[in-house]
PDB file of C-alpha atoms in Angstrom:
ATOM      1  CA  MET C   1       0.015  -0.034  -0.048  1.00 60.00           C
ATOM      2  CA  LYS C   2       1.263   3.454  -0.936  1.00 62.00           C
ATOM      3  CA  TYR C   3       0.709   6.557   1.111  1.00 61.00           C
ATOM      4  CA  ILE C   4       1.277  10.108  -0.059  1.00 65.00           C
ATOM      5  CA  LEU C   5       1.613  12.907   2.575  1.00 63.00           C
ATOM      6  CA  GLY C   6       0.916  16.492   1.504  1.00 72.00           C
ATOM      7  CA  ASP C   7       1.206  19.735   3.210  1.00 77.00           C
ATOM      8  CA  VAL C   8      -0.454  20.262   6.591  1.00 80.00           C
ATOM      9  CA  THR C   9      -3.339  22.720   6.181  1.00 85.00           C
ATOM     10  CA  PRO C  10      -6.201  23.920   8.342  1.00 87.00           C
ATOM     11  CA  HIS C  11      -8.355  21.401   6.400  1.00 88.00           C
ATOM     12  CA  ASN C  12      -6.447  18.334   7.345  1.00 87.00           C
ATOM     13  CA  ILE C  13      -4.871  19.265  10.731  1.00 87.00           C
ATOM     14  CA  LYS C  14      -7.335  17.016  12.489  1.00 90.00           C
ATOM     15  CA  GLN C  15      -6.148  14.043  10.432  1.00 88.00           C
ATOM     16  CA  LEU C  16      -2.545  14.782  11.399  1.00 84.00           C
ATOM     17  CA  LYS C  17      -3.711  14.922  15.096  1.00 88.00           C
ATOM     18  CA  ARG C  18      -5.340  11.505  14.795  1.00 88.00           C
ATOM     19  CA  LEU C  19      -2.344   9.960  13.026  1.00 83.00           C
ATOM     20  CA  ASN C  20      -0.116  11.219  15.835  1.00 80.00           C
ATOM     21  CA  GLN C  21      -2.423   9.753  18.444  1.00 85.00           C
ATOM     22  CA  VAL C  22      -2.326   6.404  16.843  1.00 83.00           C
ATOM     23  CA  ILE C  23       1.442   6.304  15.985  1.00 75.00           C
ATOM     24  CA  PHE C  24       3.196   8.108  18.861  1.00 68.00           C
ATOM     25  CA  PRO C  25       3.271   7.336  22.531  1.00 64.00           C
ATOM     26  CA  VAL C  26       3.072  11.063  23.304  1.00 67.00           C
ATOM     27  CA  SER C  27       0.060  13.244  23.033  1.00 77.00           C
ATOM     28  CA  TYR C  28       0.354  16.805  21.785  1.00 81.00           C
ATOM     29  CA  ASN C  29      -1.742  19.728  22.870  1.00 86.00           C
ATOM     30  CA  ASP C  30      -3.628  22.070  20.538  1.00 88.00           C
ATOM     31  CA  LYS C  31      -0.825  24.667  20.715  1.00 86.00           C
ATOM     32  CA  PHE C  32       1.490  22.087  18.985  1.00 83.00           C
ATOM     33  CA  TYR C  33      -0.876  21.818  16.049  1.00 85.00           C
ATOM     34  CA  LYS C  34      -1.284  25.557  15.800  1.00 85.00           C
ATOM     35  CA  ASP C  35       2.473  25.804  15.658  1.00 81.00           C
ATOM     36  CA  VAL C  36       2.705  23.178  12.935  1.00 81.00           C
ATOM     37  CA  LEU C  37       0.396  25.258  10.766  1.00 83.00           C
ATOM     38  CA  GLU C  38       2.442  28.442  11.439  1.00 81.00           C
ATOM     39  CA  VAL C  39       5.732  26.699  10.642  1.00 77.00           C
ATOM     40  CA  GLY C  40       4.263  25.507   7.341  1.00 76.00           C
ATOM     41  CA  GLU C  41       3.366  29.113   6.532  1.00 75.00           C
ATOM     42  CA  LEU C  42       6.837  30.321   7.587  1.00 72.00           C
ATOM     43  CA  ALA C  43       8.530  27.839   5.336  1.00 77.00           C
ATOM     44  CA  LYS C  44       6.412  29.053   2.421  1.00 80.00           C
ATOM     45  CA  LEU C  45       7.384  32.599   3.287  1.00 77.00           C
ATOM     46  CA  GLY C  46      11.016  31.658   3.536  1.00 82.00           C
ATOM     47  CA  THR C  47      10.887  30.101   0.120  1.00 87.00           C
ATOM     48  CA  LYS C  48       9.263  33.245  -1.319  1.00 86.00           C
ATOM     49  CA  MET C  49      11.795  35.486   0.274  1.00 85.00           C
ATOM     50  CA  LEU C  50      14.788  33.474  -0.849  1.00 90.00           C
ATOM     51  CA  ASN C  51      13.386  33.141  -4.454  1.00 89.00           C
ATOM     52  CA  HIS C  52      12.978  36.954  -4.418  1.00 88.00           C
ATOM     53  CA  VAL C  53      16.662  37.518  -3.319  1.00 88.00           C
ATOM     54  CA  LEU C  54      17.940  35.004  -5.854  1.00 90.00           C
ATOM     55  CA  ASN C  55      15.911  36.594  -8.658  1.00 89.00           C
ATOM     56  CA  ILE C  56      17.224  40.012  -7.832  1.00 89.00           C
ATOM     57  CA  CYS C  57      20.828  38.869  -7.770  1.00 89.00           C
ATOM     58  CA  GLU C  58      20.435  36.941 -10.999  1.00 87.00           C
ATOM     59  CA  LYS C  59      18.782  39.818 -12.792  1.00 89.00           C
ATOM     60  CA  ASP C  60      21.327  42.323 -11.480  1.00 90.00           C
ATOM     61  CA  GLY C  61      24.056  40.191 -13.182  1.00 88.00           C
ATOM     62  CA  THR C  62      26.911  41.524 -11.121  1.00 91.00           C
ATOM     63  CA  PHE C  63      26.741  38.811  -8.294  1.00 91.00           C
ATOM     64  CA  ASP C  64      29.016  35.796  -8.643  1.00 91.00           C
ATOM     65  CA  ASN C  65      28.165  34.038  -5.423  1.00 92.00           C
ATOM     66  CA  ILE C  66      25.798  34.249  -2.379  1.00 92.00           C
ATOM     67  CA  TYR C  67      27.106  33.135   1.015  1.00 94.00           C
ATOM     68  CA  LEU C  68      25.320  32.418   4.247  1.00 92.00           C
ATOM     69  CA  HIS C  69      26.094  30.844   7.626  1.00 92.00           C
ATOM     70  CA  VAL C  70      24.003  28.005   9.183  1.00 92.00           C
ATOM     71  CA  GLN C  71      24.506  26.361  12.601  1.00 93.00           C
ATOM     72  CA  ILE C  72      25.929  22.941  12.000  1.00 95.00           C
ATOM     73  CA  SER C  73      23.037  21.256  13.871  1.00 92.00           C
ATOM     74  CA  ASN C  74      20.355  22.988  11.874  1.00 89.00           C
ATOM     75  CA  GLU C  75      19.758  20.201   9.424  1.00 90.00           C
ATOM     76  CA  SER C  76      16.297  21.529   8.197  1.00 85.00           C
ATOM     77  CA  ALA C  77      17.909  24.840   7.281  1.00 88.00           C
ATOM     78  CA  ILE C  78      20.838  23.131   5.613  1.00 93.00           C
ATOM     79  CA  ASP C  79      18.413  20.922   3.555  1.00 91.00           C
ATOM     80  CA  PHE C  80      16.231  23.964   2.785  1.00 90.00           C
ATOM     81  CA  TYR C  81      19.272  25.901   1.332  1.00 93.00           C
ATOM     82  CA  GLN C  82      20.644  22.844  -0.550  1.00 95.00           C
ATOM     83  CA  LYS C  83      17.391  22.589  -2.330  1.00 93.00           C
ATOM     84  CA  PHE C  84      18.127  26.014  -3.743  1.00 93.00           C
ATOM     85  CA  GLY C  85      21.576  25.029  -4.963  1.00 94.00           C
ATOM     86  CA  PHE C  86      23.675  26.128  -1.956  1.00 96.00           C
ATOM     87  CA  GLU C  87      26.682  23.889  -0.998  1.00 97.00           C
ATOM     88  CA  ILE C  88      28.639  23.627   2.212  1.00 98.00           C
ATOM     89  CA  ILE C  89      32.105  25.033   1.343  1.00 98.00           C
ATOM     90  CA  GLU C  90      33.556  25.517   4.869  1.00 97.00           C
ATOM     91  CA  THR C  91      32.944  25.109   8.541  1.00 97.00           C
ATOM     92  CA  LYS C  92      33.823  27.928  10.970  1.00 96.00           C
ATOM     93  CA  LYS C  93      34.683  26.870  14.490  1.00 97.00           C
ATOM     94  CA  ASN C  94      33.128  28.953  17.388  1.00 95.00           C
ATOM     95  CA  TYR C  95      31.261  31.235  14.957  1.00 92.00           C
ATOM     96  CA  TYR C  96      28.294  31.660  17.377  1.00 88.00           C
ATOM     97  CA  LYS C  97      28.941  33.212  20.806  1.00 88.00           C
ATOM     98  CA  ARG C  98      25.799  32.431  22.723  1.00 84.00           C
ATOM     99  CA  ILE C  99      24.458  29.123  21.272  1.00 84.00           C
ATOM    100  CA  GLU C 100      25.639  25.503  21.166  1.00 91.00           C
ATOM    101  CA  PRO C 101      26.995  24.121  19.060  1.00 92.00           C
ATOM    102  CA  ALA C 102      28.915  27.200  18.311  1.00 91.00           C
ATOM    103  CA  ASP C 103      30.151  26.088  14.795  1.00 95.00           C
ATOM    104  CA  ALA C 104      28.581  27.175  11.623  1.00 94.00           C
ATOM    105  CA  HIS C 105      28.694  25.960   8.035  1.00 97.00           C
ATOM    106  CA  VAL C 106      29.355  28.423   5.281  1.00 97.00           C
ATOM    107  CA  LEU C 107      27.066  27.759   2.404  1.00 97.00           C
ATOM    108  CA  GLN C 108      27.665  29.154  -1.082  1.00 96.00           C
ATOM    109  CA  LYS C 109      25.485  29.376  -4.226  1.00 95.00           C
ATOM    110  CA  SER C 110      27.368  30.107  -7.320  1.00 92.00           C
ATOM    111  CA  LEU C 111      25.443  32.435  -9.677  1.00 88.00           C
ATOM    112  CA  ARG C 112      28.231  32.326 -12.368  1.00 75.00           C
ATOM    113  CA  SER C 113      31.714  31.061 -12.294  1.00 55.00           C
ATOM    114  CA  PRO C 114      32.841  29.367  -9.022  1.00 48.00           C
ATOM    115  CA  CYS C 115      34.589  31.842  -6.800  1.00 44.00           C
ATOM    116  CA  ALA C 116      35.736  30.848  -3.304  1.00 45.00           C
ATOM    117  CA  LEU C 117      35.761  34.084  -1.269  1.00 47.00           C
ATOM    118  CA  PRO C 118      34.041  33.200   1.989  1.00 48.00           C
ATOM    119  CA  SER C 119      33.814  36.683   3.365  1.00 47.00           C
ATOM    120  CA  GLY C 120      30.173  37.796   3.564  1.00 45.00           C
ATOM    121  CA  GLU C 121      26.505  37.130   2.915  1.00 48.00           C
ATOM    122  CA  LEU C 122      26.537  38.568  -0.615  1.00 51.00           C
ATOM    123  CA  GLN C 123      29.486  38.988  -2.867  1.00 48.00           C
ATOM    124  CA  LYS C 124      29.199  41.627  -5.651  1.00 48.00           C
ATOM    125  CA  SER C 125      31.689  41.658  -8.432  1.00 47.00           C
ATOM    126  CA  ASP C 126      33.257  44.981  -9.587  1.00 45.00           C
TER     127      ASP C 126
END
């Protein structure tokens, strides 16, 4: 039997709640399910924002690369950015001062020819 899981929406949140009750030994309160809906909306917003930035950089034509930092334990963010063509090019030790783990991956998306200048969020060519 094949199952296909789609996005969680206000129309199917009760089905998710029922699945969780059957599958998991923990019960979640209503706030959890409200947060699930909000996170889904935040992910959509994040996708729209990143697409907007990428479109601006590509249309501008003077950007070679885009760089960003992601905490090494933030696998969902790493996966998110990799779906947009970002690659891990470096790991900076003790990048963060107030959170653990303190290390950060530097991710790069090449817009033109590869250029390894890990120095900022956006690199603009002259």
